[in-house]
mmCIF file of C-alpha atoms and ligand atoms in Angstrom:
data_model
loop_
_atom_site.group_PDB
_atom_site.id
_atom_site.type_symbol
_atom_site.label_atom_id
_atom_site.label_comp_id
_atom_site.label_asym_id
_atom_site.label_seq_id
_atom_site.Cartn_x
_atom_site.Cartn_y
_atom_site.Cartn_z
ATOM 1 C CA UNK A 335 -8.615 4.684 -5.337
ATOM 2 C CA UNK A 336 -11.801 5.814 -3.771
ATOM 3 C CA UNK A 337 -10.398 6.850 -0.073
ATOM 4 C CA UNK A 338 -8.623 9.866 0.505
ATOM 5 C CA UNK A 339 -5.440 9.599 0.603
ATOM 6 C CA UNK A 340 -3.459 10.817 3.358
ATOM 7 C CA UNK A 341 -0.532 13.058 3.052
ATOM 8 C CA UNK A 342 2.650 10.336 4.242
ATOM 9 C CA UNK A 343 5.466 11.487 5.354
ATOM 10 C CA UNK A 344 7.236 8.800 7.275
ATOM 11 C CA UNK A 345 11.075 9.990 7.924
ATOM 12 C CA UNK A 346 12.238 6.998 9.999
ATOM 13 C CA UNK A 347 15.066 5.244 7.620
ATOM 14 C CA UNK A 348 14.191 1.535 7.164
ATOM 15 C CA UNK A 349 16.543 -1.164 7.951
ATOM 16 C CA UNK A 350 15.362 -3.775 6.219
ATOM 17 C CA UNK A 351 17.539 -5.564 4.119
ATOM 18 C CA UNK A 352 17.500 -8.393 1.178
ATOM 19 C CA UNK A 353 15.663 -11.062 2.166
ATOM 20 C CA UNK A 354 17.785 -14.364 1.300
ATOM 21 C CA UNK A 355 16.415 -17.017 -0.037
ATOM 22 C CA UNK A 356 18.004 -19.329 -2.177
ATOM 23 C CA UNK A 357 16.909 -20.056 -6.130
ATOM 24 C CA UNK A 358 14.098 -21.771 -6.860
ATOM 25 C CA UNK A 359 13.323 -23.325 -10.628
ATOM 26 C CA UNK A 360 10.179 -21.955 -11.327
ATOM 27 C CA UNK A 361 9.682 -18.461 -12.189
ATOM 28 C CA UNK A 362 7.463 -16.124 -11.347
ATOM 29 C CA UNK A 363 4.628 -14.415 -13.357
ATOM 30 C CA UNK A 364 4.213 -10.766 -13.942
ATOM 31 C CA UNK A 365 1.100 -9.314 -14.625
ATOM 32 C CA UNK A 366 0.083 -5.712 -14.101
ATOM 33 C CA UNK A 367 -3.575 -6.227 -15.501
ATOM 34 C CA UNK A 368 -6.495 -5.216 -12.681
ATOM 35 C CA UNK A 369 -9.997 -5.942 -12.341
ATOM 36 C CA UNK A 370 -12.808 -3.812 -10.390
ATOM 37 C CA UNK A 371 -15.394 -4.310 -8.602
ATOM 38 C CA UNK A 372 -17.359 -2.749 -6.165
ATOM 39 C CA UNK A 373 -20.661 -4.639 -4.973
ATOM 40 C CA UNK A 374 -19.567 -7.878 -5.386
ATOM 41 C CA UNK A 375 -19.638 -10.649 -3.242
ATOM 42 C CA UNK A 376 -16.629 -11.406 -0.248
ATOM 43 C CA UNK A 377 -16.131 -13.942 1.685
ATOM 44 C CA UNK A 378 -17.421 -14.302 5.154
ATOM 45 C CA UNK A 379 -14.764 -14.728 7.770
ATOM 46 C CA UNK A 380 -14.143 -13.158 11.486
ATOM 47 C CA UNK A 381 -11.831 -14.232 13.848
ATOM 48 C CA UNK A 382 -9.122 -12.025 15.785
ATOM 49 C CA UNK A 383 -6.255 -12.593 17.924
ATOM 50 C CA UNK A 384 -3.591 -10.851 19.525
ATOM 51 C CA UNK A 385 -1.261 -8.052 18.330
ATOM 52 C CA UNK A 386 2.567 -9.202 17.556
ATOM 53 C CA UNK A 387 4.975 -7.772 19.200
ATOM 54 C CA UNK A 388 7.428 -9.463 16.550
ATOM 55 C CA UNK A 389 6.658 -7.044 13.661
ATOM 56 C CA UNK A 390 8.616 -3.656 13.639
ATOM 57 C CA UNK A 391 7.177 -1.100 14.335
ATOM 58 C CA UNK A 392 9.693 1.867 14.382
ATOM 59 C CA UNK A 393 7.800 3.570 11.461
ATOM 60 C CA UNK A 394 4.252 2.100 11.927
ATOM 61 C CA UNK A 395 1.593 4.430 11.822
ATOM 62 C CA UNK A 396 -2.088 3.883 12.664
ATOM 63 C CA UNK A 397 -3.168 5.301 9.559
ATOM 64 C CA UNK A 398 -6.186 6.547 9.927
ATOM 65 C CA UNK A 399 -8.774 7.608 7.599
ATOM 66 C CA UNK A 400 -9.801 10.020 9.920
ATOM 67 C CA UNK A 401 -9.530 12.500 6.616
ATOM 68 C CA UNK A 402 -11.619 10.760 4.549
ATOM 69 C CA UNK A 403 -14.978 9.473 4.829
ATOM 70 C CA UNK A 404 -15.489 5.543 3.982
ATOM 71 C CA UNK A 405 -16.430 5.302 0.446
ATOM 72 C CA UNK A 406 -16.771 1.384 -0.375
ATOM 73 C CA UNK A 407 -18.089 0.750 2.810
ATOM 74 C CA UNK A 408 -21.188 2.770 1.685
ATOM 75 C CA UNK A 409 -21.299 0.906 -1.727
ATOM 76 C CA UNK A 410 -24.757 0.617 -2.967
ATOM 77 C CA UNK A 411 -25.940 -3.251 -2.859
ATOM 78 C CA UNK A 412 -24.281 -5.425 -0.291
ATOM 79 C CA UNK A 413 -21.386 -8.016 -1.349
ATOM 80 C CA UNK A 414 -23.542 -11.621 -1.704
ATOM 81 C CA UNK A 415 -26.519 -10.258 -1.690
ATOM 82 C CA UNK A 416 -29.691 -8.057 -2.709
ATOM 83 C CA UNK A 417 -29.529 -6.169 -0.005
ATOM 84 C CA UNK A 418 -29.090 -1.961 -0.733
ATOM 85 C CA UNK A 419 -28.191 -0.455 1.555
ATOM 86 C CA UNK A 420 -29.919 2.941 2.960
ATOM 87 C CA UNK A 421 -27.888 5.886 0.846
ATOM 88 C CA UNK A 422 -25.822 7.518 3.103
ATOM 89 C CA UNK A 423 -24.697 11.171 1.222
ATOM 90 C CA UNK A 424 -20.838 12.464 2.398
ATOM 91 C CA UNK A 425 -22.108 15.024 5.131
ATOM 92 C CA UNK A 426 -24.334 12.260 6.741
ATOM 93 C CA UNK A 427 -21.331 9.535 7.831
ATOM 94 C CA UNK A 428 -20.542 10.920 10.474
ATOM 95 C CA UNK A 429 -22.623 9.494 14.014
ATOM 96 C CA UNK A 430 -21.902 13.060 15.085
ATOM 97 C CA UNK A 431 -24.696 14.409 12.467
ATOM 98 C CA UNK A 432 -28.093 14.382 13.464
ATOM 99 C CA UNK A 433 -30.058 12.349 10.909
ATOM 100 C CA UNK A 434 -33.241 11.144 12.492
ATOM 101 C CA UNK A 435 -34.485 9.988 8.847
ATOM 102 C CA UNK A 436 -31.817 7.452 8.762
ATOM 103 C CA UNK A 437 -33.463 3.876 8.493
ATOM 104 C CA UNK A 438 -30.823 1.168 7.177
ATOM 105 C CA UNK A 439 -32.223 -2.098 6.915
ATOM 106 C CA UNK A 440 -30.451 -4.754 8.759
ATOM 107 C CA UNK A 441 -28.706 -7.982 7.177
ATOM 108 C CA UNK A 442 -26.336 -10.725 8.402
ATOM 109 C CA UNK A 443 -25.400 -13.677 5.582
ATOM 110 C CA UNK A 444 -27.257 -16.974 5.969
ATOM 111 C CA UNK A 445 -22.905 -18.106 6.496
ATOM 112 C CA UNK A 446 -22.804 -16.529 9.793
ATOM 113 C CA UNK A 447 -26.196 -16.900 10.887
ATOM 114 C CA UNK A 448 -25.097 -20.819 10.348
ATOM 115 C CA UNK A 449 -22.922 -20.525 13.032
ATOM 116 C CA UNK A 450 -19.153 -21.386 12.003
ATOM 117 C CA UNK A 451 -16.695 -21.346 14.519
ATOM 118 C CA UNK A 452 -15.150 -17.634 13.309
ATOM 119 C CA UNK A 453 -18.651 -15.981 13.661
ATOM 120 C CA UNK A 454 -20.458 -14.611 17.159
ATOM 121 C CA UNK A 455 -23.716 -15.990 18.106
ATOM 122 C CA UNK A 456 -26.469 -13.575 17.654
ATOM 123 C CA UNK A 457 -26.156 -10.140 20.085
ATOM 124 C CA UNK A 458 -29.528 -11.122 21.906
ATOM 125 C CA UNK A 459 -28.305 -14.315 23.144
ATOM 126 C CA UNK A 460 -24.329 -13.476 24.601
ATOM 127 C CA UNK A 461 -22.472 -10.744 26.420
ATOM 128 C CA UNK A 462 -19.434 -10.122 24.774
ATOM 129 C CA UNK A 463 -16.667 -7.705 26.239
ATOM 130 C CA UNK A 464 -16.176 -4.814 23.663
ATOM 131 C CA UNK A 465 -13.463 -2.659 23.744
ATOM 132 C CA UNK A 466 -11.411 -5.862 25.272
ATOM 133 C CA UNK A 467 -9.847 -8.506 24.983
ATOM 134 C CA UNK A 468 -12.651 -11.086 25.227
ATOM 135 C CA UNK A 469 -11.103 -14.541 25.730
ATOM 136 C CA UNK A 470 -9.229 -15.218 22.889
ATOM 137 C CA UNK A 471 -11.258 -13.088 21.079
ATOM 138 C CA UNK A 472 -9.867 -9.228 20.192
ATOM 139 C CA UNK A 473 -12.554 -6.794 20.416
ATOM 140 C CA UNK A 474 -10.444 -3.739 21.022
ATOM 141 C CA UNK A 475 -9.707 -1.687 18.133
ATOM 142 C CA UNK A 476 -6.735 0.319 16.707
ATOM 143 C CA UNK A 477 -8.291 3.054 16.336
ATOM 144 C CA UNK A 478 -9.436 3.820 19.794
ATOM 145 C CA UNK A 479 -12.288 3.178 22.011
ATOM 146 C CA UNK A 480 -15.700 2.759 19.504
ATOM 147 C CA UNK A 481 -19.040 3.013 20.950
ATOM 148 C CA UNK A 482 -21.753 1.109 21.848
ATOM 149 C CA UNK A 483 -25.225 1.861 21.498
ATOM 150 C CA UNK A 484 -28.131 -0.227 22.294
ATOM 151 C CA UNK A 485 -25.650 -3.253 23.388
ATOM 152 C CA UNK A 486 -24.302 -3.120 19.615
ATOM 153 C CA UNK A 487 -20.651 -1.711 18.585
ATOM 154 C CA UNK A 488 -20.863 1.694 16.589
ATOM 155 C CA UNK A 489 -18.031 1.539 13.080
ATOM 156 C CA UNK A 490 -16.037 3.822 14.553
ATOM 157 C CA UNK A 491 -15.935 5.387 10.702
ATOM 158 C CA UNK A 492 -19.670 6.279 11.285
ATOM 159 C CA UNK A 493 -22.844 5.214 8.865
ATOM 160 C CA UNK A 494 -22.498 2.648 5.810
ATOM 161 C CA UNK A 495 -26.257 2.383 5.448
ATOM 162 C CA UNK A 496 -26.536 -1.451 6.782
ATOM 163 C CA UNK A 497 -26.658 -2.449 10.713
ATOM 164 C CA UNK A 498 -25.930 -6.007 11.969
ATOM 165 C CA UNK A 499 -22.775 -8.120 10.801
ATOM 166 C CA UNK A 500 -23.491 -8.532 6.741
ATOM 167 C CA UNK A 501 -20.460 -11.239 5.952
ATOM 168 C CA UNK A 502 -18.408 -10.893 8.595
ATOM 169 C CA UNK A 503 -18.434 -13.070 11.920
ATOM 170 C CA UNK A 504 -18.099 -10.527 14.496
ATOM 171 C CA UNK A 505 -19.811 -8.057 16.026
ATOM 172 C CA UNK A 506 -17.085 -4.767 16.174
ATOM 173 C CA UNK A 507 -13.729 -5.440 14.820
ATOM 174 C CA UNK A 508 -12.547 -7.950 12.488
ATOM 175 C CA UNK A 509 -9.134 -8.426 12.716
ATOM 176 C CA UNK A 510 -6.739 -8.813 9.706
ATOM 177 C CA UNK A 511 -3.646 -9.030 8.617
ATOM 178 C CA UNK A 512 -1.535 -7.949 5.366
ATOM 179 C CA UNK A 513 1.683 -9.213 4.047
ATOM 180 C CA UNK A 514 2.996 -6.604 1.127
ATOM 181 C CA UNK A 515 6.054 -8.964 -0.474
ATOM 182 C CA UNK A 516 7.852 -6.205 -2.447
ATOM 183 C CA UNK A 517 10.618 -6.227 -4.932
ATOM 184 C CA UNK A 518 11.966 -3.662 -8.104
ATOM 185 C CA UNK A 519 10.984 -4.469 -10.839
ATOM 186 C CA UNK A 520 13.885 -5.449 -13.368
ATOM 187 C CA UNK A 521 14.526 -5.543 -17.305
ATOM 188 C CA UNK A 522 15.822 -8.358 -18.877
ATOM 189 C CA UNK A 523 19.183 -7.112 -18.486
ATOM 190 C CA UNK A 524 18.055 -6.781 -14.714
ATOM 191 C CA UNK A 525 18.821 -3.321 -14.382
ATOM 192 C CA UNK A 526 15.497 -1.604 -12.402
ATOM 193 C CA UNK A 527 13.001 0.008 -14.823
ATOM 194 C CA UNK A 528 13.044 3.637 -13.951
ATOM 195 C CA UNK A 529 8.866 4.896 -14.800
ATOM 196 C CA UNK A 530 9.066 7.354 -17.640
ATOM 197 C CA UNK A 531 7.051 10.260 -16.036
ATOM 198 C CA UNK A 532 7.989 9.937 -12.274
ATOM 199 C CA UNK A 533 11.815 9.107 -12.974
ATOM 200 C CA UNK A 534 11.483 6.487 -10.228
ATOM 201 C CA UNK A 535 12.216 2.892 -10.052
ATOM 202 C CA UNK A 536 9.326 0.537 -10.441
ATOM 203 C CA UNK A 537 8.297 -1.206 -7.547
ATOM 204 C CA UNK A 538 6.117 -5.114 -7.589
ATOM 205 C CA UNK A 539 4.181 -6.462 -4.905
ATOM 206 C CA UNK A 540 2.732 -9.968 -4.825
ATOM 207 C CA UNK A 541 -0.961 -9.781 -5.348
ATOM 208 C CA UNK A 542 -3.778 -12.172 -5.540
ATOM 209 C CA UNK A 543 -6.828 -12.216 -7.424
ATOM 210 C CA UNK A 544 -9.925 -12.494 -4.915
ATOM 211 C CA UNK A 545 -12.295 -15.110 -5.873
ATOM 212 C CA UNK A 546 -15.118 -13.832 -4.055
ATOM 213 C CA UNK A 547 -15.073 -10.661 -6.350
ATOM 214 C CA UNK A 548 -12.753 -10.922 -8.811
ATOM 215 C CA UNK A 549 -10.728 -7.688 -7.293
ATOM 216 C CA UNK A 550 -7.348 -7.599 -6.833
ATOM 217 C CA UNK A 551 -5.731 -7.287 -3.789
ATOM 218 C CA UNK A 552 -2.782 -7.995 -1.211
ATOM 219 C CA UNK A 553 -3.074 -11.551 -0.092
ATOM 220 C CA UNK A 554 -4.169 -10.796 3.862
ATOM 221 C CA UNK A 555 -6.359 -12.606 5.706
ATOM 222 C CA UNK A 556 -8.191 -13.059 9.132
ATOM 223 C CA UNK A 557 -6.209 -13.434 12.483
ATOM 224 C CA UNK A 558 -7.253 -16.628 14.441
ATOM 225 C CA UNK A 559 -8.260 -16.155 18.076
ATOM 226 C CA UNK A 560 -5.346 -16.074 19.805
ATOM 227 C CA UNK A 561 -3.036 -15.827 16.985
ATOM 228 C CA UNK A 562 -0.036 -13.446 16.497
ATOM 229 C CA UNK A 563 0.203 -11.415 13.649
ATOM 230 C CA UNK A 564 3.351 -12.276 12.667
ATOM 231 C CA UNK A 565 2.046 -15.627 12.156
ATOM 232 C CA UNK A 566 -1.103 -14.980 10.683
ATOM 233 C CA UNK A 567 0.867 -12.886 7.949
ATOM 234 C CA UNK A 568 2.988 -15.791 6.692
ATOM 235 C CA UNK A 569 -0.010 -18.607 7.485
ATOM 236 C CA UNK A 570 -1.984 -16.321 4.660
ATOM 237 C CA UNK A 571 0.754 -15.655 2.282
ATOM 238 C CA UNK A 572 1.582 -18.998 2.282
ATOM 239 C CA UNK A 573 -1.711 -20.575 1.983
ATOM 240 C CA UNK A 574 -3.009 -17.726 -0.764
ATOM 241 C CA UNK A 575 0.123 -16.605 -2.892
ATOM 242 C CA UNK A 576 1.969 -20.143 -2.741
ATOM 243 C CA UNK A 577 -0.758 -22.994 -2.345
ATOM 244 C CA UNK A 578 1.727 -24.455 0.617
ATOM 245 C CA UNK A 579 -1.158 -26.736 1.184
ATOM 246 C CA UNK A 580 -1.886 -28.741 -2.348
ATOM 247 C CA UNK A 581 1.622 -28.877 -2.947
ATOM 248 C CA UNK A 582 3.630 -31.942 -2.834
ATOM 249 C CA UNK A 583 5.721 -32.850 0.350
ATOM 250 C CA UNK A 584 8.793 -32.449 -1.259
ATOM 251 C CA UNK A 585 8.211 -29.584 -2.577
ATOM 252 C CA UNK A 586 6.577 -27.648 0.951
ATOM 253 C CA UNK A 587 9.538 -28.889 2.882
ATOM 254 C CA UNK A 588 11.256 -26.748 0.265
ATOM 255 C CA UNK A 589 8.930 -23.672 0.616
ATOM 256 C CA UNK A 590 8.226 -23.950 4.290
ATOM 257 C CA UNK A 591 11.937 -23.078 4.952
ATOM 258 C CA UNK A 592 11.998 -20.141 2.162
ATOM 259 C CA UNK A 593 8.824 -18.753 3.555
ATOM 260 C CA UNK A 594 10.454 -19.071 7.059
ATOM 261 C CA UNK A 595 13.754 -17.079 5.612
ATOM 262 C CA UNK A 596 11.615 -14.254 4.400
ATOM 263 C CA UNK A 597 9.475 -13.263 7.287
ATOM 264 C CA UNK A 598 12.379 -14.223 9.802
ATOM 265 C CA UNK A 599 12.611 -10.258 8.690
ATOM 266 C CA UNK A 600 10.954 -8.292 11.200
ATOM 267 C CA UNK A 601 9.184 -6.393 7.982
ATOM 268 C CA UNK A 602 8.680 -3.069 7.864
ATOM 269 C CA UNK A 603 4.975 -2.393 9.450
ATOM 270 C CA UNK A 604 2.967 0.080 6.857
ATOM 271 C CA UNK A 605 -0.398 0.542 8.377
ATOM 272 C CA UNK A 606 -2.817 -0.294 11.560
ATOM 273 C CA UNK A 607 -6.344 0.518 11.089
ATOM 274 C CA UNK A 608 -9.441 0.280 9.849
ATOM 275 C CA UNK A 609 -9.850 -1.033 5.814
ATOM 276 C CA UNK A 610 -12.987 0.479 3.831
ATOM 277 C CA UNK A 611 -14.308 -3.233 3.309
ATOM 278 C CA UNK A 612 -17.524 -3.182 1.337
ATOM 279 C CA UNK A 613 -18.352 -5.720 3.676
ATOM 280 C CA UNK A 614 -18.477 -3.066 6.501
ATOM 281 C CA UNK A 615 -22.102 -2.932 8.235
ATOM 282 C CA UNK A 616 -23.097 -0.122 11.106
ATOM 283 C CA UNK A 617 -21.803 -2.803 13.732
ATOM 284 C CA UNK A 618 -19.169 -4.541 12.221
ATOM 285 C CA UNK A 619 -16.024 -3.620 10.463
ATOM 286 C CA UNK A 620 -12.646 -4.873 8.899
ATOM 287 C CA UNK A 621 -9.878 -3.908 10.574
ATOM 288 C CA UNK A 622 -5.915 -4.443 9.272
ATOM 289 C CA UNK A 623 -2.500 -4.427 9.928
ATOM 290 C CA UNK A 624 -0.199 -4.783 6.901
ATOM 291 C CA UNK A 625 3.630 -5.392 7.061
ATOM 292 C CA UNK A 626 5.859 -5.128 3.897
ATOM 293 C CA UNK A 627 8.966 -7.463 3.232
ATOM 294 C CA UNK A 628 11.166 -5.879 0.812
ATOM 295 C CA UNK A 629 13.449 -8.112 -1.658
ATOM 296 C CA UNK A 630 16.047 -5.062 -2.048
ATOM 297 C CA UNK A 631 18.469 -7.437 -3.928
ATOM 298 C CA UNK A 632 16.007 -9.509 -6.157
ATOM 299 C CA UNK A 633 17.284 -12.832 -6.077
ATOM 300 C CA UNK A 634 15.383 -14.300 -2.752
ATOM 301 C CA UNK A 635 11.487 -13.332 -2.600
ATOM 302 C CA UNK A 636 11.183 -13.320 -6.424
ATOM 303 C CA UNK A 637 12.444 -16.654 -6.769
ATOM 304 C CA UNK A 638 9.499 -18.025 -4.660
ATOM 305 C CA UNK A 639 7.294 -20.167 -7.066
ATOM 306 C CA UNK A 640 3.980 -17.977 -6.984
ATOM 307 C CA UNK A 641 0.676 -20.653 -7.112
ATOM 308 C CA UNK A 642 -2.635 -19.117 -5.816
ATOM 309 C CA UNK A 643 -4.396 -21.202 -3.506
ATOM 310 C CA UNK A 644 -6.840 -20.952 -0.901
ATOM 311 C CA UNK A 645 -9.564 -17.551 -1.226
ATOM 312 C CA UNK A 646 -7.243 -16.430 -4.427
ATOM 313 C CA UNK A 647 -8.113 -17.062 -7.861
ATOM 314 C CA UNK A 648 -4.929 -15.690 -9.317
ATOM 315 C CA UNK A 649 -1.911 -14.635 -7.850
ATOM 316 C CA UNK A 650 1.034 -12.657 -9.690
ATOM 317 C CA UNK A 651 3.573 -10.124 -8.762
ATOM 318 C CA UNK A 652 2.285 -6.637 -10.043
ATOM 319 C CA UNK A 653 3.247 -2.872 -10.526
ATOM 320 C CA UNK A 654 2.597 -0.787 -7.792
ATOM 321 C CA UNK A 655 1.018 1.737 -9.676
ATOM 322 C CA UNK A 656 -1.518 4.469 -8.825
ATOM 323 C CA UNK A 657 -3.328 4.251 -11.684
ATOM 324 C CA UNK A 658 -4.605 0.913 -10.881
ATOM 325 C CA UNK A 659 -7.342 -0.330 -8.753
ATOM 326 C CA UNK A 660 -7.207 -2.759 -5.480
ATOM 327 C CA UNK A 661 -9.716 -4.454 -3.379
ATOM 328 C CA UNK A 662 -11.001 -2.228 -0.466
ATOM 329 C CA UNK A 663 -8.550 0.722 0.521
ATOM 330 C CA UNK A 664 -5.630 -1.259 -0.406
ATOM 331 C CA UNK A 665 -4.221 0.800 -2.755
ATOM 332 C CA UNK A 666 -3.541 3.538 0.605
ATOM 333 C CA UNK A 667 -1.074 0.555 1.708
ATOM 334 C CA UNK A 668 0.649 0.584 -1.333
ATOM 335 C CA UNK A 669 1.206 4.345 -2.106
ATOM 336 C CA UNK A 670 2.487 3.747 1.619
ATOM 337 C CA UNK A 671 5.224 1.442 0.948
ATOM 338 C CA UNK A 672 5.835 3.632 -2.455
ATOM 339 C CA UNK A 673 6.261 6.926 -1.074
ATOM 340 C CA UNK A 674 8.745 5.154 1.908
ATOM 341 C CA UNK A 675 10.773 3.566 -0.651
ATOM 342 C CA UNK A 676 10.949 6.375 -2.984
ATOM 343 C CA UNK A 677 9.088 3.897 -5.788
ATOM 344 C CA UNK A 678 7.018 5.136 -8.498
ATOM 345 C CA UNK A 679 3.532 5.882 -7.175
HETATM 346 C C1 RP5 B 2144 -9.457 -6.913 3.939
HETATM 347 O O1 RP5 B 2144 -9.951 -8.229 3.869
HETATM 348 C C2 RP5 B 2144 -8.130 -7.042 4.655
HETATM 349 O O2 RP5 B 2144 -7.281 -5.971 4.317
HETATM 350 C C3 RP5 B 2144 -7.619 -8.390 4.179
HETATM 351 O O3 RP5 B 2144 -6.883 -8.250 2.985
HETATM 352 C C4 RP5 B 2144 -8.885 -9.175 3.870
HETATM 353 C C5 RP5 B 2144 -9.168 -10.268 4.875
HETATM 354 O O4 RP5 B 2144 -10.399 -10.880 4.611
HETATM 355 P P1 RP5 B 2144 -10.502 -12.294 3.871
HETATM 356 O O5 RP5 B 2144 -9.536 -12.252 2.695
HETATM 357 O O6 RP5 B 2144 -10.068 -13.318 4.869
HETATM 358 O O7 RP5 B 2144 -11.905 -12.428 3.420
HETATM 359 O O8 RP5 B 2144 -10.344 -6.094 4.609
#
């Protein structure tokens, strides 16, 4: 983990409780191998929507990474491409610094210059409304009001050496969303493994494998215009972790009602913020909320038949281990849900 982390201290008791869900025939994998990678090569994407008021929030924090400059947001060739971007040392992220020598070149992927329907037309030829909602488009953010310079948003996390949009779609915020499906992990007696340094149970989350970059990571995805986040949270878990799409009609009857069960929960809202994408530019940025539903019991969530579909190469449920490396500033989510659940971290 590349961020720094911040120091959590969330006191709010959580009320979630086990998720039912009844048994399903397949099992699930486990896995807690990871890959890394850095300057690899994401997906476009870039649509937002609204905020949910379904989600609890009693113990959501806007994280921010106010503490921390953004690390793989600065990484040294842009995902997808050849582009490098202009080095940008620790003491010079911040838009605060002077730094007249500062020349980043600009880039934005052939993908969005194409057009799709998630991706802005180009600054010079619309008007958007930043710091608003724009239509059905979100451009606020959650971490405040961001600037804009020139007619072009400012990452409110200051320089990452690139200006334009890079991969994603829209100019300022990208809107996200992150389901963290939790559960202990279990021997096969199943008592909970207990971690032999921290004396703490074991916690798993359900993570996929991203194609784009071979990273892994929680299996999130971008909020349609207009879209609540509750929805968007189950739409991606279901398409990336389960395959609902490919899978037989019989069989997504079966899961659609499952998937419904678990995020009837309200879930138990971890983080609001911005996420050190390396696909961050100057002018546009990732930005995340991610929600964790907890299987406290064991026998509903971890039944669910995991199948990775969609953007994921892999899916499998996985340690939740600080030792181990995640896509973007992931692994912050995760020592969140740890440290609130008293899990190994
Ligand atoms: C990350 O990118 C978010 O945290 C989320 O996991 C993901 C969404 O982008 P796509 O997977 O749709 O490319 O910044």
């Amino acid at each position: 983990m590349l961020v720094a982390r911040a120091a959590w201290a969330l006191s709010i008791p959580l009320t979630i409780g086990a998720l039912l869900v009844p048994q399903c025939p397949r099992a699930p994998a486990t896995c807690s191998l990871l890959l890394s990678c850095l300057t690899s090569s994401p997906s476009g994407g870039g649509t937002v929507g609204n905020r949910s008021p379904g989600l609890c929030s009693s113990a959501a924090r806007s994280a921010s990474m106010a503490s921390g400059a953004h690390v793989k947001a600065r990484c040294p060739v842009y995902p997808g491409s050849q582009t490098r971007r202009f080095p940008v040392p620790d003491d010079k992220v911040s838009w605060e610094t002077e730094w007249p020598e500062y020349l980043p070149p600009s880039y934005t992927a052939p993908s969005v210059l194409a057009r799709p329907a998630w991706a802005d037309p180009d600054i010079s030829s619309f008007s958007p409304y930043f710091n608003a909602l724009d239509g059905t488009v979100d451009r606020t953010s959650h971490e405040g009001e961001y600037r804009v310079e020139d007619g072009k948003p400012l990452n409110p996390h200051g320089r990452t050496g690139l200006t334009e949009r890079g991969l994603l779609g829209r100019w300022g915020p990208n809107h996200a969303a992150d389901p963290i499906v939790t559960r202990w992990k279990r021997d096969g007696a199943g008592h909970s493994v207990i971690h032999s340094e921290s004396h703490l149970p074991v916690l798993q989350f359900v993570a996929i494998m991203r194609k784009d970059c071979g990273e892994w990571a929680i299996p999130g995805g971008m909020v349609d215009p207009g879209e609540r986040v509750s929805l968007t949270l189950q739409r991606e878990f279901s398409e990336e972790a389960l395959n609902l799409l490919a899978v037989n009609p019989e069989e997504r009857a079966w899961l659609r009602d499952r998937i419904a069960s678990l995020f009837a929960s309200p879930g138990f809202q971890v983080y609001e913020g911005y996420v050190d994408d390396p696909r961050n530019t100057d002018n546009a940025w990732m930005e995340t909320v991610a929600v964790n539903f907890h299987d406290q019991s064991g026998d509903s969530v971890s039944e669910l038949p995991l199948q990775a579909g969609d953007d994921a190469g892999q899916v499998s449920w996985m340690d939740i281990d600080s030792t181990l490396s995640y896509y973007a500033n992931h692994s912050l989510f995760l020592e969140m849900v740890a440290k609130e659940r008293h899990a190994h971290w």
